[in-house]
mmCIF file of C-alpha atoms and ligand atoms in Angstrom:
data_model
loop_
_atom_site.group_PDB
_atom_site.id
_atom_site.type_symbol
_atom_site.label_atom_id
_atom_site.label_comp_id
_atom_site.label_asym_id
_atom_site.label_seq_id
_atom_site.Cartn_x
_atom_site.Cartn_y
_atom_site.Cartn_z
ATOM 1 C CA MET A 1 -10.895 3.417 13.050
ATOM 2 C CA THR A 2 -12.185 6.055 10.623
ATOM 3 C CA ASP A 3 -10.805 6.591 7.138
ATOM 4 C CA ARG A 4 -9.499 9.958 8.339
ATOM 5 C CA GLU A 5 -7.592 8.325 11.191
ATOM 6 C CA LEU A 6 -6.109 5.687 8.899
ATOM 7 C CA VAL A 7 -4.971 8.330 6.412
ATOM 8 C CA ASP A 8 -3.438 10.388 9.215
ATOM 9 C CA LEU A 9 -1.471 7.347 10.392
ATOM 10 C CA ALA A 10 -0.190 6.772 6.856
ATOM 11 C CA CYS A 11 0.812 10.417 6.514
ATOM 12 C CA GLY A 12 2.614 10.314 9.862
ATOM 13 C CA MET A 13 4.668 7.379 8.632
ATOM 14 C CA ARG A 14 6.257 9.572 5.969
ATOM 15 C CA ALA A 15 8.524 10.906 8.720
ATOM 16 C CA LEU A 16 10.140 7.465 9.022
ATOM 17 C CA ALA A 17 10.661 6.957 5.288
ATOM 18 C CA TYR A 18 14.243 6.313 4.197
ATOM 19 C CA ALA A 19 14.272 8.047 0.832
ATOM 20 C CA PRO A 20 17.667 9.741 0.347
ATOM 21 C CA TYR A 21 17.723 9.016 -3.411
ATOM 22 C CA SER A 22 14.273 10.098 -4.558
ATOM 23 C CA GLY A 23 13.298 12.419 -1.722
ATOM 24 C CA TYR A 24 9.822 10.962 -2.215
ATOM 25 C CA ARG A 25 8.507 9.943 1.186
ATOM 26 C CA VAL A 26 5.670 7.457 1.357
ATOM 27 C CA GLY A 27 3.778 6.146 4.372
ATOM 28 C CA ALA A 28 1.208 3.371 4.583
ATOM 29 C CA ALA A 29 -1.286 2.187 7.175
ATOM 30 C CA LEU A 30 -2.997 -1.169 6.800
ATOM 31 C CA LEU A 31 -6.175 -1.832 8.781
ATOM 32 C CA CYS A 32 -6.355 -5.514 9.673
ATOM 33 C CA ARG A 33 -9.555 -7.494 10.270
ATOM 34 C CA ASP A 34 -8.627 -7.907 13.954
ATOM 35 C CA GLY A 35 -8.783 -4.117 14.335
ATOM 36 C CA SER A 36 -5.051 -3.563 14.526
ATOM 37 C CA VAL A 37 -3.178 -1.257 12.190
ATOM 38 C CA VAL A 38 0.186 -2.169 10.676
ATOM 39 C CA THR A 39 2.199 0.701 9.252
ATOM 40 C CA GLY A 40 5.032 0.986 6.757
ATOM 41 C CA CYS A 41 7.252 3.419 4.894
ATOM 42 C CA ASN A 42 9.416 3.225 1.801
ATOM 43 C CA ILE A 43 12.977 2.074 2.376
ATOM 44 C CA GLU A 44 15.387 2.903 -0.436
ATOM 45 C CA ASN A 45 18.763 1.421 -1.228
ATOM 46 C CA VAL A 46 21.839 2.601 -3.109
ATOM 47 C CA SER A 47 21.181 -0.415 -5.322
ATOM 48 C CA TYR A 48 17.882 1.108 -6.402
ATOM 49 C CA GLY A 49 16.154 -2.168 -7.235
ATOM 50 C CA ALA A 50 16.459 -3.243 -3.593
ATOM 51 C CA THR A 51 14.035 -0.478 -2.583
ATOM 52 C CA ILE A 52 10.783 -1.533 -0.969
ATOM 53 C CA CYS A 53 7.651 0.581 -1.173
ATOM 54 C CA ALA A 54 5.656 1.671 1.868
ATOM 55 C CA GLU A 55 2.677 -0.502 0.957
ATOM 56 C CA ARG A 56 4.733 -3.679 0.685
ATOM 57 C CA THR A 57 6.608 -2.867 3.889
ATOM 58 C CA ALA A 58 3.269 -2.763 5.711
ATOM 59 C CA LEU A 59 2.029 -5.929 4.020
ATOM 60 C CA ALA A 60 5.254 -7.824 4.776
ATOM 61 C CA LYS A 61 5.135 -6.735 8.411
ATOM 62 C CA ALA A 62 1.515 -7.799 8.773
ATOM 63 C CA ILE A 63 1.817 -11.150 7.023
ATOM 64 C CA SER A 64 4.944 -12.038 8.957
ATOM 65 C CA GLU A 65 2.966 -11.378 12.142
ATOM 66 C CA GLY A 66 0.273 -13.814 11.033
ATOM 67 C CA LYS A 67 -2.195 -11.165 9.857
ATOM 68 C CA THR A 68 -3.503 -11.951 6.387
ATOM 69 C CA ASP A 69 -7.038 -10.536 6.458
ATOM 70 C CA PHE A 70 -7.250 -6.843 5.669
ATOM 71 C CA VAL A 71 -10.008 -4.212 5.669
ATOM 72 C CA LYS A 72 -8.423 -1.255 3.896
ATOM 73 C CA LEU A 73 -5.110 0.442 3.180
ATOM 74 C CA ALA A 74 -4.123 4.108 3.318
ATOM 75 C CA VAL A 75 -1.125 5.436 1.402
ATOM 76 C CA CYS A 76 0.282 8.946 1.703
ATOM 77 C CA ALA A 77 3.020 10.436 -0.493
ATOM 78 C CA SER A 78 5.009 13.611 -1.019
ATOM 79 C CA GLY A 79 3.524 16.381 -3.119
ATOM 80 C CA ASP A 80 0.109 17.682 -4.118
ATOM 81 C CA ALA A 81 -0.938 14.643 -6.110
ATOM 82 C CA PRO A 82 -2.430 11.780 -4.131
ATOM 83 C CA ALA A 83 -0.295 8.656 -3.777
ATOM 84 C CA SER A 84 -0.799 6.072 -6.481
ATOM 85 C CA PRO A 85 0.502 2.600 -5.641
ATOM 86 C CA CYS A 86 3.008 1.217 -8.157
ATOM 87 C CA GLY A 87 2.237 -1.850 -10.229
ATOM 88 C CA ILE A 88 4.166 -4.257 -8.025
ATOM 89 C CA CYS A 89 2.308 -3.000 -4.951
ATOM 90 C CA ARG A 90 -1.056 -3.322 -6.712
ATOM 91 C CA GLN A 91 -0.234 -6.910 -7.586
ATOM 92 C CA THR A 92 0.955 -7.632 -4.026
ATOM 93 C CA ILE A 93 -2.202 -6.091 -2.544
ATOM 94 C CA SER A 94 -4.286 -8.255 -4.885
ATOM 95 C CA GLU A 95 -2.661 -11.413 -3.504
ATOM 96 C CA PHE A 96 -4.305 -10.827 -0.114
ATOM 97 C CA THR A 97 -7.464 -8.863 -0.891
ATOM 98 C CA SER A 98 -10.390 -8.827 -3.303
ATOM 99 C CA ASP A 99 -11.737 -6.484 -5.975
ATOM 100 C CA ASP A 100 -13.751 -4.362 -3.533
ATOM 101 C CA PHE A 101 -10.804 -3.738 -1.178
ATOM 102 C CA GLU A 102 -10.502 0.002 -0.568
ATOM 103 C CA ILE A 103 -7.265 1.953 -0.967
ATOM 104 C CA LEU A 104 -7.184 5.497 0.386
ATOM 105 C CA CYS A 105 -4.696 7.534 -1.635
ATOM 106 C CA ALA A 106 -3.531 10.734 0.072
ATOM 107 C CA ASN A 107 -1.236 13.624 -0.740
ATOM 108 C CA GLU A 108 1.156 15.115 1.794
ATOM 109 C CA LYS A 109 -1.574 17.404 3.138
ATOM 110 C CA GLY A 110 -3.737 14.399 3.911
ATOM 111 C CA ASN A 111 -6.320 15.050 1.195
ATOM 112 C CA TYR A 112 -7.359 11.676 -0.154
ATOM 113 C CA GLN A 113 -9.392 9.799 -2.728
ATOM 114 C CA VAL A 114 -10.788 6.314 -2.301
ATOM 115 C CA TYR A 115 -10.307 3.640 -4.952
ATOM 116 C CA THR A 116 -11.153 -0.027 -5.022
ATOM 117 C CA LEU A 117 -8.501 -2.520 -5.979
ATOM 118 C CA ALA A 118 -10.542 -3.319 -9.095
ATOM 119 C CA GLN A 119 -10.216 0.312 -10.169
ATOM 120 C CA LEU A 120 -6.447 0.308 -9.656
ATOM 121 C CA LEU A 121 -5.830 -3.188 -11.009
ATOM 122 C CA PRO A 122 -8.591 -4.205 -13.414
ATOM 123 C CA ASN A 123 -8.515 -7.715 -14.808
ATOM 124 C CA ALA A 124 -5.881 -8.766 -12.287
ATOM 125 C CA PHE A 125 -3.733 -11.730 -13.157
ATOM 126 C CA ALA A 126 -4.773 -15.049 -11.640
ATOM 127 C CA LEU A 127 -3.539 -18.563 -12.217
ATOM 128 C CA LYS A 128 -7.066 -19.972 -12.395
ATOM 129 C CA GLY A 129 -7.391 -22.022 -15.545
ATOM 130 C CA ARG A 130 -3.840 -21.249 -16.647
ATOM 131 C CA GLY A 131 -1.739 -23.666 -14.635
ATOM 132 C CA ASP A 132 -1.789 -26.509 -17.141
ATOM 133 C CA ASP A 133 1.724 -27.656 -16.231
ATOM 134 C CA LYS A 134 0.988 -27.976 -12.556
HETATM 135 N N1 THU B 201 7.098 4.230 -3.657
HETATM 136 C C1 THU B 201 6.295 3.730 -2.673
HETATM 137 O O1 THU B 201 6.686 3.653 -1.494
HETATM 138 N N2 THU B 201 5.044 3.305 -3.006
HETATM 139 C C2 THU B 201 4.555 3.341 -4.289
HETATM 140 O O2 THU B 201 3.507 2.781 -4.545
HETATM 141 C C3 THU B 201 5.264 4.102 -5.303
HETATM 142 C C4 THU B 201 6.719 4.278 -5.046
HETATM 143 C C5 THU B 201 8.439 4.689 -3.292
HETATM 144 C C6 THU B 201 9.548 3.820 -3.829
HETATM 145 C C7 THU B 201 10.699 4.819 -3.877
HETATM 146 O O3 THU B 201 11.309 4.841 -2.605
HETATM 147 C C8 THU B 201 10.023 6.158 -4.111
HETATM 148 O O4 THU B 201 8.654 5.975 -3.822
HETATM 149 C C9 THU B 201 10.165 6.681 -5.510
HETATM 150 O O5 THU B 201 9.803 5.732 -6.444
#
């Protein structure tokens, strides 16, 4: 699976997005260590806070299928600017990956930039050394 192919899968997933409130369609494609790809899209809700982002849809699908080891993630969003995962998604990605995990951020034309998780979420929160009450 090339980066280009993974980005194209993410961009194709925008067609399945349910985004009647924002009109902002996002697709994601998560390459798993076993070679499979799990995809996702954003799913909005009239109660806006119930919305789930494309990245977390893909992660939830994968983890609930027993896949917890990931190689890289592609995200594709509406517009000219490349997708930029929200803070909650960055934190969720960090739960299952490490600093050098690559995130391919694409615009709707499929042009993309590659970031590591450490670039998108520097100094990520961890419980290490902080769980004194445990
Ligand atoms: N969205 C994503 O799917 N991923 C992100 O990382 C950013 C935001 C979605 C959520 C909502 O449906 C729409 O984009 C506008 O915020």
